[in-house]
Amino acid sequence: MSTPRPLIAGNWKMNGLAASLGEVRALIGALEDRSPGCRVAICPPATLLERLACSATGSALEVGGQDCRAETTGAFTGDVSAEMLRDCGANLVILGHSERRAGYGESNSVVASKVEAALMAGLEPIVCVGESLTEREAGTALSVVTSQVRGSLPAVLAGRIFAVAYEPVWAIGTGLTPTIEQIEEMHRAIRETLTQMFGEAGRVPPILYGGSVKPSNASEILGACEVGGALVGGASLKAVDFLGIISAA
Ligand code: PGA
């Protein structure tokens, strides 16, 4: 089984209007010039997904959603299904982000059903896990995160293409990052859990790091053991910052 290329995915969260597509065009142009050794994706708000996917057609840029509903259709006002994301041109979807777990009460089992829906629709899930500051300070970070991995990844993922993103909640949008030792310790624990769950196939999925990744810390973080890419929030909104991270991969 060959190791997949690192994945650098930008999570725009609830940011971006039509004018932001200029950043995407700048990013696509730069990717053409540089042909980076990693996969690059942008996950915009649903309102921009189709336009961004159109701009990215024929380029190296991949496009993802930020969440989906587990059900395929129905009376779920305001929600978007995995098939709808795929229909707009997405090939990836972020699931179980801590902002969804905390803000919408998404449990591991809800995340796991969304992962199943994503696979059914032909989307590659990026499943997020991560401890809170209280859990880190209480010394329970490893057990919290490995139990999120066990609970959020359904058995049907065996042999399928997916990624896990380790995002300590206290590092998201704060400018704080764990030490490289803390990142490596957690990524090793996630890898071990993946191999316990999926056997040899558990060695393949990239484990991304997310939380205050920026051009100045990207090469150290991306060079750490078992770090297979990054999930980037704030620093993915401007092409120049995002490219600084991509070139470190
Ligand atoms: P940040 O967000 O890079 O702005 O810290 C990361 C994320 O929430 O995925």
mmCIF file of C-alpha atoms and ligand atoms in Angstrom:
data_model
loop_
_atom_site.group_PDB
_atom_site.id
_atom_site.type_symbol
_atom_site.label_atom_id
_atom_site.label_comp_id
_atom_site.label_asym_id
_atom_site.label_seq_id
_atom_site.Cartn_x
_atom_site.Cartn_y
_atom_site.Cartn_z
ATOM 1 C CA MET A 1 0.000 0.000 0.000
ATOM 2 C CA SER A 2 1.566 3.280 -1.047
ATOM 3 C CA THR A 3 1.474 6.365 1.149
ATOM 4 C CA PRO A 4 -0.918 8.978 -0.252
ATOM 5 C CA ARG A 5 0.343 12.483 -1.013
ATOM 6 C CA PRO A 6 -0.164 14.951 1.851
ATOM 7 C CA LEU A 7 -3.468 16.809 1.789
ATOM 8 C CA ILE A 8 -3.626 20.534 2.533
ATOM 9 C CA ALA A 9 -7.285 21.492 2.923
ATOM 10 C CA GLY A 10 -8.615 24.998 3.550
ATOM 11 C CA ASN A 11 -11.742 25.367 5.675
ATOM 12 C CA TRP A 12 -13.298 28.734 4.907
ATOM 13 C CA LYS A 13 -16.014 28.246 7.577
ATOM 14 C CA MET A 14 -18.719 30.979 7.277
ATOM 15 C CA ASN A 15 -16.486 33.321 5.276
ATOM 16 C CA GLY A 16 -16.515 34.250 1.621
ATOM 17 C CA LEU A 17 -18.688 36.008 -0.955
ATOM 18 C CA ALA A 18 -18.508 35.995 -4.744
ATOM 19 C CA ALA A 19 -15.598 38.447 -4.537
ATOM 20 C CA SER A 20 -13.531 35.775 -2.726
ATOM 21 C CA LEU A 21 -13.396 33.736 -5.930
ATOM 22 C CA GLY A 22 -10.537 36.041 -6.946
ATOM 23 C CA GLU A 23 -8.450 34.378 -4.212
ATOM 24 C CA VAL A 24 -9.319 30.994 -5.707
ATOM 25 C CA ARG A 25 -8.279 32.094 -9.190
ATOM 26 C CA ALA A 26 -4.965 33.344 -7.766
ATOM 27 C CA LEU A 27 -4.483 30.025 -5.979
ATOM 28 C CA ILE A 28 -5.235 27.982 -9.113
ATOM 29 C CA GLY A 29 -2.802 30.081 -11.166
ATOM 30 C CA ALA A 30 -0.042 29.582 -8.606
ATOM 31 C CA LEU A 31 -0.713 25.814 -8.404
ATOM 32 C CA GLU A 32 -0.292 25.587 -12.182
ATOM 33 C CA ASP A 33 3.094 27.314 -11.946
ATOM 34 C CA ARG A 34 4.370 25.299 -8.994
ATOM 35 C CA SER A 35 2.810 21.791 -9.329
ATOM 36 C CA PRO A 36 3.091 21.097 -5.566
ATOM 37 C CA GLY A 37 3.820 17.641 -4.200
ATOM 38 C CA CYS A 38 0.625 17.657 -2.167
ATOM 39 C CA ARG A 39 -3.118 17.618 -2.822
ATOM 40 C CA VAL A 40 -4.780 20.989 -2.279
ATOM 41 C CA ALA A 41 -8.456 21.536 -1.449
ATOM 42 C CA ILE A 42 -10.717 24.426 -0.493
ATOM 43 C CA CYS A 43 -13.926 23.821 1.476
ATOM 44 C CA PRO A 44 -15.981 27.003 0.993
ATOM 45 C CA PRO A 45 -19.436 27.752 2.420
ATOM 46 C CA ALA A 46 -22.168 25.841 0.534
ATOM 47 C CA THR A 47 -23.264 29.052 -1.226
ATOM 48 C CA LEU A 48 -19.922 29.232 -3.090
ATOM 49 C CA LEU A 49 -19.374 25.541 -3.675
ATOM 50 C CA GLU A 50 -20.667 25.280 -7.220
ATOM 51 C CA ARG A 51 -18.984 28.474 -8.435
ATOM 52 C CA LEU A 52 -15.704 27.481 -6.826
ATOM 53 C CA ALA A 53 -15.937 23.987 -8.333
ATOM 54 C CA CYS A 54 -16.552 25.544 -11.787
ATOM 55 C CA SER A 55 -13.467 27.744 -11.405
ATOM 56 C CA ALA A 56 -11.443 24.705 -10.304
ATOM 57 C CA THR A 57 -12.497 22.460 -13.209
ATOM 58 C CA GLY A 58 -9.424 21.133 -15.014
ATOM 59 C CA SER A 59 -7.081 22.442 -12.287
ATOM 60 C CA ALA A 60 -5.269 20.667 -9.442
ATOM 61 C CA LEU A 61 -7.559 22.306 -6.858
ATOM 62 C CA GLU A 62 -10.053 19.974 -5.160
ATOM 63 C CA VAL A 63 -13.285 21.175 -3.598
ATOM 64 C CA GLY A 64 -15.057 20.072 -0.427
ATOM 65 C CA GLY A 65 -18.097 20.742 1.722
ATOM 66 C CA GLN A 66 -17.874 21.647 5.417
ATOM 67 C CA ASP A 67 -20.626 19.325 6.649
ATOM 68 C CA CYS A 68 -23.536 17.265 5.341
ATOM 69 C CA ARG A 69 -26.707 15.717 6.661
ATOM 70 C CA ALA A 70 -26.719 11.929 7.154
ATOM 71 C CA GLU A 71 -30.091 11.518 5.405
ATOM 72 C CA THR A 72 -30.245 11.647 1.609
ATOM 73 C CA THR A 73 -33.418 13.764 1.191
ATOM 74 C CA GLY A 74 -36.362 14.992 3.258
ATOM 75 C CA ALA A 75 -37.841 17.652 5.486
ATOM 76 C CA PHE A 76 -34.608 19.057 6.940
ATOM 77 C CA THR A 77 -34.896 22.798 6.399
ATOM 78 C CA GLY A 78 -31.567 24.473 5.788
ATOM 79 C CA ASP A 79 -29.545 21.267 5.570
ATOM 80 C CA VAL A 80 -27.507 19.880 2.686
ATOM 81 C CA SER A 81 -27.020 16.196 1.800
ATOM 82 C CA ALA A 82 -23.785 14.522 0.735
ATOM 83 C CA GLU A 83 -25.261 13.884 -2.705
ATOM 84 C CA MET A 84 -26.016 17.619 -3.055
ATOM 85 C CA LEU A 85 -22.383 18.452 -2.288
ATOM 86 C CA ARG A 86 -21.270 15.925 -4.877
ATOM 87 C CA ASP A 87 -23.787 17.362 -7.344
ATOM 88 C CA CYS A 88 -22.193 20.812 -6.871
ATOM 89 C CA GLY A 89 -18.768 19.424 -7.785
ATOM 90 C CA ALA A 90 -17.296 18.571 -4.358
ATOM 91 C CA ASN A 91 -15.140 15.454 -3.960
ATOM 92 C CA LEU A 92 -14.440 15.879 -0.228
ATOM 93 C CA VAL A 93 -16.358 16.786 2.918
ATOM 94 C CA ILE A 94 -15.208 17.856 6.392
ATOM 95 C CA LEU A 95 -17.215 16.021 9.075
ATOM 96 C CA GLY A 96 -17.308 16.279 12.872
ATOM 97 C CA HIS A 97 -15.505 19.623 13.052
ATOM 98 C CA SER A 98 -15.348 20.749 16.696
ATOM 99 C CA GLU A 99 -17.483 23.795 15.842
ATOM 100 C CA ARG A 100 -20.238 21.359 14.754
ATOM 101 C CA ARG A 101 -19.684 18.995 17.672
ATOM 102 C CA ALA A 102 -19.879 21.886 20.176
ATOM 103 C CA GLY A 103 -22.377 24.180 18.429
ATOM 104 C CA TYR A 104 -24.824 21.542 17.160
ATOM 105 C CA GLY A 105 -24.310 18.765 19.700
ATOM 106 C CA GLU A 106 -22.964 16.341 17.073
ATOM 107 C CA SER A 107 -22.047 13.092 18.808
ATOM 108 C CA ASN A 108 -19.585 10.530 17.501
ATOM 109 C CA SER A 109 -22.460 8.376 16.245
ATOM 110 C CA VAL A 110 -23.993 11.302 14.317
ATOM 111 C CA VAL A 111 -20.586 11.944 12.754
ATOM 112 C CA ALA A 112 -20.276 8.236 11.880
ATOM 113 C CA SER A 113 -23.639 8.272 10.055
ATOM 114 C CA LYS A 114 -22.559 11.352 8.123
ATOM 115 C CA VAL A 115 -19.361 9.538 7.140
ATOM 116 C CA GLU A 116 -21.455 6.656 5.781
ATOM 117 C CA ALA A 117 -23.615 9.103 3.816
ATOM 118 C CA ALA A 118 -20.506 10.788 2.392
ATOM 119 C CA LEU A 119 -19.092 7.455 1.197
ATOM 120 C CA MET A 120 -22.428 6.512 -0.387
ATOM 121 C CA ALA A 121 -22.375 9.791 -2.321
ATOM 122 C CA GLY A 122 -18.786 9.238 -3.496
ATOM 123 C CA LEU A 123 -17.227 11.884 -1.227
ATOM 124 C CA GLU A 124 -13.954 11.478 0.628
ATOM 125 C CA PRO A 125 -14.566 12.300 4.308
ATOM 126 C CA ILE A 126 -12.121 14.319 6.428
ATOM 127 C CA VAL A 127 -13.152 13.350 9.953
ATOM 128 C CA CYS A 128 -12.163 15.806 12.688
ATOM 129 C CA VAL A 129 -11.259 14.906 16.264
ATOM 130 C CA GLY A 130 -9.629 16.903 19.041
ATOM 131 C CA GLU A 131 -9.620 17.542 22.773
ATOM 132 C CA SER A 132 -10.669 20.689 24.660
ATOM 133 C CA LEU A 133 -8.256 22.639 26.846
ATOM 134 C CA THR A 134 -9.901 21.227 29.992
ATOM 135 C CA GLU A 135 -9.369 17.696 28.685
ATOM 136 C CA ARG A 136 -5.729 18.457 27.785
ATOM 137 C CA GLU A 137 -5.124 19.928 31.246
ATOM 138 C CA ALA A 138 -6.814 16.978 32.922
ATOM 139 C CA GLY A 139 -4.432 14.601 31.106
ATOM 140 C CA THR A 140 -7.230 12.904 29.168
ATOM 141 C CA ALA A 141 -6.414 14.192 25.664
ATOM 142 C CA LEU A 142 -5.200 10.838 24.323
ATOM 143 C CA SER A 143 -8.165 8.854 25.587
ATOM 144 C CA VAL A 144 -10.688 11.504 24.465
ATOM 145 C CA VAL A 145 -9.267 11.666 20.944
ATOM 146 C CA THR A 146 -8.813 7.933 20.431
ATOM 147 C CA SER A 147 -12.377 7.323 21.587
ATOM 148 C CA GLN A 148 -13.592 9.996 19.120
ATOM 149 C CA VAL A 149 -11.699 8.122 16.392
ATOM 150 C CA ARG A 150 -13.312 4.807 17.386
ATOM 151 C CA GLY A 151 -16.793 6.324 17.635
ATOM 152 C CA SER A 152 -16.732 8.555 14.551
ATOM 153 C CA LEU A 153 -15.252 6.155 11.996
ATOM 154 C CA PRO A 154 -17.719 3.460 10.885
ATOM 155 C CA ALA A 155 -16.512 -0.025 9.883
ATOM 156 C CA VAL A 156 -17.471 0.627 6.231
ATOM 157 C CA LEU A 157 -14.402 2.897 5.973
ATOM 158 C CA ALA A 158 -12.165 -0.199 5.804
ATOM 159 C CA GLY A 159 -10.125 0.083 2.608
ATOM 160 C CA ARG A 160 -11.847 3.338 1.567
ATOM 161 C CA ILE A 161 -10.187 6.705 0.965
ATOM 162 C CA PHE A 162 -10.552 9.065 3.913
ATOM 163 C CA ALA A 163 -8.522 11.340 6.181
ATOM 164 C CA VAL A 164 -8.570 12.086 9.901
ATOM 165 C CA ALA A 165 -7.848 15.628 11.095
ATOM 166 C CA TYR A 166 -6.488 16.099 14.620
ATOM 167 C CA GLU A 167 -7.558 19.569 15.701
ATOM 168 C CA PRO A 168 -7.095 20.438 19.374
ATOM 169 C CA VAL A 169 -10.068 22.715 20.115
ATOM 170 C CA TRP A 170 -7.861 25.137 22.081
ATOM 171 C CA ALA A 171 -5.590 25.625 19.054
ATOM 172 C CA ILE A 172 -8.355 26.559 16.590
ATOM 173 C CA GLY A 173 -8.317 30.244 15.710
ATOM 174 C CA THR A 174 -6.269 31.102 18.816
ATOM 175 C CA GLY A 175 -2.720 31.294 17.438
ATOM 176 C CA LEU A 176 -1.756 28.610 19.993
ATOM 177 C CA THR A 177 -0.343 25.290 18.807
ATOM 178 C CA PRO A 178 0.703 22.143 20.644
ATOM 179 C CA THR A 179 4.414 21.338 20.753
ATOM 180 C CA ILE A 180 5.731 19.090 18.002
ATOM 181 C CA GLU A 181 6.104 16.325 20.625
ATOM 182 C CA GLN A 182 2.423 16.672 21.579
ATOM 183 C CA ILE A 183 1.386 16.562 17.907
ATOM 184 C CA GLU A 184 3.524 13.481 17.233
ATOM 185 C CA GLU A 185 2.279 11.712 20.359
ATOM 186 C CA MET A 186 -1.332 12.266 19.327
ATOM 187 C CA HIS A 187 -0.809 11.372 15.661
ATOM 188 C CA ARG A 188 0.930 8.118 16.675
ATOM 189 C CA ALA A 189 -1.968 7.268 18.983
ATOM 190 C CA ILE A 190 -4.464 7.947 16.176
ATOM 191 C CA ARG A 191 -2.429 5.780 13.758
ATOM 192 C CA GLU A 192 -2.344 2.951 16.298
ATOM 193 C CA THR A 193 -6.111 3.207 16.746
ATOM 194 C CA LEU A 194 -6.633 3.165 12.968
ATOM 195 C CA THR A 195 -4.547 -0.010 12.610
ATOM 196 C CA GLN A 196 -6.425 -1.640 15.489
ATOM 197 C CA MET A 197 -9.683 -0.796 13.724
ATOM 198 C CA PHE A 198 -8.771 -1.456 10.095
ATOM 199 C CA GLY A 199 -5.630 -3.638 10.153
ATOM 200 C CA GLU A 200 -2.975 -2.846 7.524
ATOM 201 C CA ALA A 201 -5.438 -0.536 5.709
ATOM 202 C CA GLY A 202 -5.304 1.697 8.792
ATOM 203 C CA ARG A 203 -1.739 2.697 7.885
ATOM 204 C CA VAL A 204 -2.885 4.474 4.718
ATOM 205 C CA PRO A 205 -5.245 7.370 5.580
ATOM 206 C CA PRO A 206 -3.414 10.665 6.082
ATOM 207 C CA ILE A 207 -3.726 12.188 9.546
ATOM 208 C CA LEU A 208 -3.925 15.954 9.102
ATOM 209 C CA TYR A 209 -3.087 18.452 11.817
ATOM 210 C CA GLY A 210 -5.351 21.507 12.214
ATOM 211 C CA GLY A 211 -5.341 24.495 14.558
ATOM 212 C CA SER A 212 -3.513 27.787 13.893
ATOM 213 C CA VAL A 213 -1.434 26.432 10.998
ATOM 214 C CA LYS A 214 0.223 29.358 9.216
ATOM 215 C CA PRO A 215 3.118 29.864 6.791
ATOM 216 C CA SER A 216 5.544 30.443 9.683
ATOM 217 C CA ASN A 217 4.873 27.126 11.478
ATOM 218 C CA ALA A 218 3.804 24.929 8.531
ATOM 219 C CA SER A 219 7.119 23.328 7.675
ATOM 220 C CA GLU A 220 7.828 22.278 11.260
ATOM 221 C CA ILE A 221 4.314 20.865 11.714
ATOM 222 C CA LEU A 222 4.189 19.168 8.309
ATOM 223 C CA GLY A 223 7.621 17.649 8.923
ATOM 224 C CA ALA A 224 6.452 15.956 12.138
ATOM 225 C CA CYS A 225 6.101 12.187 12.308
ATOM 226 C CA GLU A 226 2.698 10.882 11.113
ATOM 227 C CA VAL A 227 1.510 14.334 9.987
ATOM 228 C CA GLY A 228 0.038 13.755 6.522
ATOM 229 C CA GLY A 229 -1.197 17.248 5.793
ATOM 230 C CA ALA A 230 -3.067 20.153 7.353
ATOM 231 C CA LEU A 231 -6.600 21.453 7.804
ATOM 232 C CA VAL A 232 -6.285 25.225 7.675
ATOM 233 C CA GLY A 233 -8.895 27.780 8.735
ATOM 234 C CA GLY A 234 -7.962 31.472 8.860
ATOM 235 C CA ALA A 235 -4.771 31.148 6.818
ATOM 236 C CA SER A 236 -6.658 29.543 3.890
ATOM 237 C CA LEU A 237 -8.716 32.681 3.168
ATOM 238 C CA LYS A 238 -5.889 34.528 1.400
ATOM 239 C CA ALA A 239 -4.151 32.762 -1.483
ATOM 240 C CA VAL A 240 -0.756 34.151 -0.479
ATOM 241 C CA ASP A 241 -0.962 32.705 3.067
ATOM 242 C CA PHE A 242 -2.383 29.392 1.902
ATOM 243 C CA LEU A 243 0.358 29.087 -0.713
ATOM 244 C CA GLY A 244 2.951 29.658 2.019
ATOM 245 C CA ILE A 245 1.579 26.550 3.751
ATOM 246 C CA ILE A 246 1.308 24.527 0.521
ATOM 247 C CA SER A 247 4.946 25.171 -0.333
ATOM 248 C CA ALA A 248 5.967 23.781 3.061
ATOM 249 C CA ALA A 249 4.291 20.418 2.313
HETATM 250 P P1 PGA B 1 -7.569 27.794 12.202
HETATM 251 O O1 PGA B 1 -8.805 26.785 12.041
HETATM 252 O O2 PGA B 1 -6.525 27.384 11.189
HETATM 253 O O3 PGA B 1 -8.145 29.164 11.905
HETATM 254 O O4 PGA B 1 -7.065 27.654 13.597
HETATM 255 C C1 PGA B 1 -8.602 25.418 11.780
HETATM 256 C C2 PGA B 1 -9.925 24.700 11.664
HETATM 257 O O5 PGA B 1 -10.873 25.012 12.396
HETATM 258 O O6 PGA B 1 -10.062 23.777 10.832
#
